[in-house]
Structures are given as C-alpha cells and as structure tokens.
C-alpha cells in the first residue's frame, strides 16, 4: 500500500541522488531575463522546452497563451482534471528572472550555470540566477507533486498550474489575462512559493502580500545649469526644494508624516498574529536599524503590518560629472509599500494636495509604467491555514510561522480577490539569498525540506481539501 511516508522517502532519495540539482541546473541555464528584449526567445524556450514536457509527463494538458499587453512574455497554463466534481488546487510560479549581471558575481561565476559551493553551516549553497527567484521554488512544487502522483497514482483533486514570464517587470498583462480567463483559472485554493522565509531555519507561511506603488517626483525650473558662483543665491535649486518636499512627507527616522499614506490603525488580529514573530537577521543579512521606521512598533509590525515610504533613487545634475552650477532639475523615484487597510488610489492625489498646501509648487508627481501591485491578505481563521500548518508540522516536526502578509509584493490580490481563491505562500528561500543581485543562491537543506514539506502538503490535500 502506498503511503504518505513512501512519497516523502521517494522525494528524499530523488534529492540525495542529485537529481533535483540536475533538474534545477537545466532551468538556470536558460537566460530568461524578462527586462531585456534580446531574451524574448529564452522566455518562450523556458515554457516550450522545459515546462511543457515536464507537465505533460505528469498528465497535464498544457497550453501557452499570448500576453495581452507584452509580446515577449507568454503564460503557460497546465491543467490536470481528475474529476470535474473534485476541488481544484491552483499553483503559480514565474520563469523569468532579473538580468544576470554577468561579470559582477563572486569568483567569476556565470549566472546561468548552477555552481555548488560547500558551506560549513548549510552543507551546500547553490548559486545561479533564478535559483531562489523563482525557478528553484516552483521546481520544488512541481517535483513534489510528481512524487505524490507516482506514489499514489493520482492526486485526489484537480490542479491548474500557471507559469508567467514577466513577474520581474511587475507582471504586465497578468491581471488582464486572469480576468479574461476566469473560468479557465477557477480554483478553490492556491498554494505557491516565492520570496524568503522570515528565518532560514524555520518554515513559515504567508497569507498575502503588501502592495507596492512606485512613482516619480520631478521638479524642473529651467533649461540647463547656471554657474553657481554667478547665480548661486539667486536661482532656486530644485534639488534642495525637492529634498525638503520629501522630508515633509517622511521623517528623518523613516516614519511617514502624511496621515493619508498610512493606515489609521493596525487591526488587533494582525497585531496578535505578529506578536510572536521575531525578525532576526541571518549571518548574511544586514543589521536592522532599530531607530528606523514607525516608532513604538516591533520589527515584525514595521515590515508586515504597516506602510513604508522609500526613496529608491534621487538625481540632479550629472552625478558622474558634477559641475559648479545650479542644476536645472531634480527627480526622485519613490515607493510606498502598503497593507490592505489603505487604498493606493488615494496616495498620489494626497501627495499632490499636500505639496500644494505646503507651497511646493511645480513638483510633478506621476505614476510609472507597471508601477503597482495590490495588497492582499487571507483571513488567518480560514480552515486552510490550520490545515496547512498541521501538515507542515507533521512532515518537518516544526510548527511553521503564520505571517498575515509578506513584506514584499506579489500578484496575490489577483488570485485572492479577483479569482476568489484562498491563498497560501510557502517559501523555500531565505532573506540572505541575494535575489535581484549578483550571487543569488539557495541553501541545499531548504531545498530538501521544501521537497519533503510540499510532498506532504500535496499528499494531505488528496485526503482532506480545506474549504471555507
């Protein structure tokens, strides 16, 4: 008789025989950077050459759909319908990456070659672009599901798997595609993996994400710079004015000063859920600045339960060749990360009104292309949360942390709010993985535990499918 333990033992053997590492290496080898037009063929190849045959071998029907707004970033939808009367699981991943940043990796590593390095604490680190974000993570979920199928002969539920190829550009076209394909993508529960664990040595689940709004603030007074000796003190400096405008919105310690950009309060359910969480940097992480951010909040409350305002870049004049001149313009790219208790549609009008009321005339505040991802959060009392927590604890012997929403952003609001499914995110990476930077990597023990954990989850789902 095939059992849950049999499936987990099989996936352990698969990992220990280096078969998963070989599978991940083939995925990393595809330079699927979505931000660069020249990699368009690679985005299609990732889906056609790697994903399609892998899913078809698992009994899925596979179709690749055009992106309605971006011609180089298609969507793959793989469906396995065991019985239309059964509930449906929805899985998600993205096969695109940020640029490889060739030449900037330590020890001359090629970002598109999986490089295994021995590590005293973690056994092995696997380096390569996409290992953590997101090829390694959806590879774990696919291979775990395959081992459940091979062990039991069936799943006991239906599955729809969506792989997109433009997440690193803000998922252009995903919302439009999902809206037009609501019936095709209809499901009861999402289980997906992206982002890092809160702590590398403990599993956790996120029930949603903070939203993200990027926008531009630009002040331009005149054409060309003018000699600062002849005109300094006579010509307004746009950089100084823009700096003061920004500091009227966010304080010197990072606290948001404009009430319209933050929640009125933190819900008790969120504060309670975050009460037992500690944000402890790992050995590869930067140290936390305890004086930064909303005063009297814990670190977990700051990053998971509240809004933050960031200046991502600031430019005036020519930073590489500064001149002795009053610059003609200044521009800042800013960002607001926000929780579900705030309405992002109100942010920019509130900023414009605030600037006008405080005499900061002439500053143009506008959105950027593909500038926003929405905030979302599943109710922590949903039956799927307790069910998944019990399954993970049964497999790993550790009760996972339950985090109301991640600090980062994903298109989860599309799945939770538009498509109406419960959402659970179970990450297999950690905060020090260097995603979006040179030296991106994963930790081998987290990969192995991820395979075991997801095999248990997908097995248990066939015996009890939690629904509200």
Coordinates of C-alpha atoms in Angstrom, one line a residue, residues 172-410:
X172 CA 2.3 43.2 -17.1
X173 CA -0.7 41.5 -18.7
X174 CA -1.3 39.1 -15.8
X175 CA -4.4 40.9 -14.4
X176 CA -5.9 41.2 -17.9
X177 CA -5.2 37.6 -18.7
X178 CA -6.7 36.3 -15.5
X179 CA -9.8 38.5 -15.8
X180 CA -10.4 37.2 -19.4
X181 CA -9.8 33.6 -18.3
X182 CA -11.7 33.5 -15.0
X183 CA -13.5 30.2 -15.9
X184 CA -10.3 28.5 -17.0
X185 CA -8.4 29.5 -13.9
X186 CA -11.2 29.0 -11.4
X187 CA -9.9 27.2 -8.3
X188 CA -10.5 26.7 -4.6
X189 CA -7.1 27.1 -3.1
X190 CA -3.7 28.5 -4.1
X191 CA -0.5 27.0 -2.8
X192 CA 2.6 28.7 -4.2
X193 CA 6.1 29.6 -3.3
X194 CA 8.0 32.8 -3.7
X195 CA 10.1 35.1 -1.5
X196 CA 12.1 34.2 1.6
X197 CA 11.3 32.6 4.9
X198 CA 11.4 35.0 7.9
X199 CA 14.1 32.8 9.4
X200 CA 16.2 30.4 7.4
X201 CA 15.9 27.6 10.0
X202 CA 12.1 27.7 10.4
X203 CA 9.4 27.2 7.8
X204 CA 6.6 29.7 7.5
X205 CA 3.5 30.6 5.5
X206 CA 2.4 34.0 4.2
X207 CA -1.3 34.6 3.7
X208 CA -0.9 37.6 1.3
X209 CA 1.4 40.4 0.5
X210 CA 1.9 44.1 0.9
X211 CA 1.2 46.2 -2.1
X212 CA 3.8 48.3 -3.9
X213 CA 3.3 51.6 -5.7
X214 CA 6.3 53.2 -7.5
X215 CA 6.0 56.8 -8.6
X216 CA 8.2 59.8 -9.8
X217 CA 8.6 63.2 -8.2
X218 CA 10.2 65.7 -10.6
X219 CA 10.9 69.4 -10.3
X220 CA 12.3 71.3 -13.3
X221 CA 12.9 75.1 -13.1
X222 CA 14.8 75.9 -16.3
X223 CA 16.8 74.6 -19.2
X224 CA 20.4 74.0 -18.4
X225 CA 22.6 74.6 -15.4
X226 CA 23.9 78.1 -14.5
X227 CA 27.3 78.9 -12.8
X228 CA 26.9 78.6 -9.0
X229 CA 29.3 81.5 -8.4
X230 CA 27.4 83.9 -10.6
X231 CA 23.9 82.6 -9.9
X232 CA 24.0 80.8 -6.5
X233 CA 21.7 82.5 -4.1
X234 CA 19.6 84.0 -7.0
X235 CA 18.3 80.8 -8.7
X236 CA 16.2 78.3 -6.8
X237 CA 17.9 75.0 -6.5
X238 CA 15.4 72.2 -7.5
X239 CA 17.3 69.5 -5.6
X240 CA 17.1 71.4 -2.3
X241 CA 13.4 72.1 -2.8
X242 CA 12.6 68.5 -3.8
X243 CA 14.6 67.2 -0.8
X244 CA 12.5 69.4 1.6
X245 CA 9.3 68.3 -0.1
X246 CA 10.2 64.7 0.5
X247 CA 11.1 65.3 4.1
X248 CA 7.7 66.9 4.6
X249 CA 6.2 63.5 3.8
X250 CA 8.7 61.2 5.6
X251 CA 10.6 62.0 8.7
X252 CA 14.4 61.7 9.4
X253 CA 13.9 58.3 11.0
X254 CA 11.7 56.8 8.3
X255 CA 8.3 57.4 9.9
X256 CA 5.5 58.5 7.5
X257 CA 4.3 62.0 8.4
X258 CA 1.5 62.4 5.9
X259 CA -1.5 60.6 7.5
X260 CA -3.1 59.8 4.2
X261 CA -0.2 57.4 3.3
X262 CA -0.7 55.1 6.3
X263 CA -3.4 53.1 8.0
X264 CA -5.5 54.6 10.7
X265 CA -4.6 51.7 12.9
X266 CA -3.3 48.1 12.9
X267 CA -6.1 45.5 13.3
X268 CA -5.9 43.5 16.5
X269 CA -5.9 40.3 14.5
X270 CA -2.8 41.4 12.7
X271 CA -1.0 42.7 15.8
X272 CA -1.8 39.4 17.5
X273 CA -0.5 37.3 14.7
X274 CA 2.7 39.3 14.6
X275 CA 3.1 39.3 18.3
X276 CA 5.2 36.1 18.5
X277 CA 7.3 36.8 15.4
X278 CA 10.9 38.0 15.7
X279 CA 12.8 39.5 12.7
X280 CA 16.3 38.2 13.3
X281 CA 18.9 38.8 10.6
X282 CA 20.9 35.8 9.5
X283 CA 24.7 35.8 9.1
X284 CA 24.4 37.0 5.5
X285 CA 21.8 39.7 6.2
X286 CA 22.3 43.4 7.1
X287 CA 21.8 44.5 10.7
X288 CA 18.5 46.1 11.5
X289 CA 18.4 49.8 12.4
X290 CA 16.1 49.7 15.4
X291 CA 15.7 53.5 15.3
X292 CA 14.3 53.5 11.8
X293 CA 10.6 53.3 10.9
X294 CA 7.3 53.7 12.8
X295 CA 8.1 54.4 16.5
X296 CA 6.9 52.0 19.2
X297 CA 6.4 49.2 16.6
X298 CA 8.2 45.9 16.7
X299 CA 10.3 44.9 13.7
X300 CA 7.6 42.5 12.5
X301 CA 4.9 45.1 12.8
X302 CA 7.0 47.6 10.7
X303 CA 7.7 45.2 7.8
X304 CA 4.5 43.1 7.8
X305 CA 1.8 45.3 9.3
X306 CA 2.4 48.9 8.2
X307 CA 3.1 51.1 5.3
X308 CA 6.6 52.4 4.4
X309 CA 7.9 55.2 2.2
X310 CA 11.2 54.7 0.4
X311 CA 13.3 56.9 -1.9
X312 CA 14.7 54.5 -4.5
X313 CA 16.8 57.0 -6.4
X314 CA 17.5 60.7 -6.5
X315 CA 19.2 62.6 -9.3
X316 CA 20.1 66.2 -10.0
X317 CA 22.6 67.5 -12.5
X318 CA 25.2 64.9 -13.6
X319 CA 26.3 62.7 -10.7
X320 CA 29.2 61.3 -12.7
X321 CA 30.5 64.7 -13.8
X322 CA 29.2 67.3 -11.3
X323 CA 29.6 70.9 -12.4
X324 CA 29.9 74.1 -10.4
X325 CA 26.4 75.0 -11.5
X326 CA 22.9 75.3 -10.1
X327 CA 21.1 72.3 -11.6
X328 CA 18.0 72.8 -13.7
X329 CA 16.0 69.8 -12.4
X330 CA 15.8 67.2 -9.7
X331 CA 14.0 63.9 -9.8
X332 CA 13.2 61.2 -7.2
X333 CA 11.8 57.7 -7.8
X334 CA 9.8 56.8 -4.7
X335 CA 7.9 53.8 -3.4
X336 CA 5.1 53.1 -1.0
X337 CA 4.7 49.6 0.4
X338 CA 1.2 49.3 1.8
X339 CA -1.1 46.9 3.6
X340 CA -4.8 46.1 2.8
X341 CA -6.1 48.7 5.3
X342 CA -5.1 51.5 2.9
X343 CA -6.4 52.5 -0.6
X344 CA -3.5 53.1 -3.0
X345 CA -5.7 55.1 -5.4
X346 CA -5.6 57.9 -2.8
X347 CA -1.9 58.1 -2.3
X348 CA -0.8 60.3 -5.3
X349 CA -3.7 62.7 -5.0
X350 CA -2.9 63.1 -1.3
X351 CA 0.7 63.8 -2.1
X352 CA -0.2 66.4 -4.7
X353 CA -2.6 68.1 -2.4
X354 CA 0.0 68.1 0.4
X355 CA 2.7 69.7 -1.8
X356 CA 0.3 72.4 -3.0
X357 CA -0.9 73.2 0.5
X358 CA 2.8 73.5 1.7
X359 CA 4.0 75.7 -1.1
X360 CA 5.9 73.2 -3.1
X361 CA 4.8 74.4 -6.5
X362 CA 5.8 72.9 -9.7
X363 CA 6.6 69.3 -8.5
X364 CA 5.1 66.8 -10.9
X365 CA 4.0 63.6 -9.3
X366 CA 3.2 60.8 -11.6
X367 CA 3.0 57.0 -11.8
X368 CA 5.4 54.8 -13.6
X369 CA 4.6 52.1 -16.2
X370 CA 3.8 48.8 -14.5
X371 CA 4.0 50.7 -11.2
X372 CA 1.7 48.9 -8.8
X373 CA 0.9 45.6 -7.2
X374 CA -2.1 45.4 -4.9
X375 CA -2.1 44.4 -1.2
X376 CA -4.0 41.3 -0.1
X377 CA -4.5 39.1 3.0
X378 CA -6.3 35.8 3.6
X379 CA -8.2 35.7 6.9
X380 CA -6.0 33.9 9.3
X381 CA -9.0 32.0 10.6
X382 CA -9.6 30.3 7.1
X383 CA -9.6 26.5 7.5
X384 CA -6.7 26.2 5.0
X385 CA -4.3 27.9 7.4
X386 CA -4.7 25.5 10.3
X387 CA -4.8 22.5 7.9
X388 CA -1.5 23.5 6.1
X389 CA 0.2 24.3 9.4
X390 CA -0.6 20.9 10.8
X391 CA 0.6 19.2 7.6
X392 CA 3.9 21.0 7.6
X393 CA 4.4 20.3 11.3
X394 CA 3.7 16.6 10.6
X395 CA 6.4 16.5 8.0
X396 CA 9.1 18.6 9.5
X397 CA 8.4 18.3 13.2
X398 CA 8.3 22.1 13.5
X399 CA 5.2 24.3 13.7
X400 CA 5.5 26.9 10.9
X401 CA 5.2 30.6 11.5
X402 CA 2.0 32.1 10.1
X403 CA 2.5 35.6 8.8
X404 CA -0.6 37.6 7.7
X405 CA 1.2 39.0 4.7
X406 CA 4.7 39.2 3.4
X407 CA 6.7 42.5 3.4
X408 CA 7.3 42.2 -0.3
X409 CA 4.8 42.2 -3.2
X410 CA 3.4 39.6 -5.5

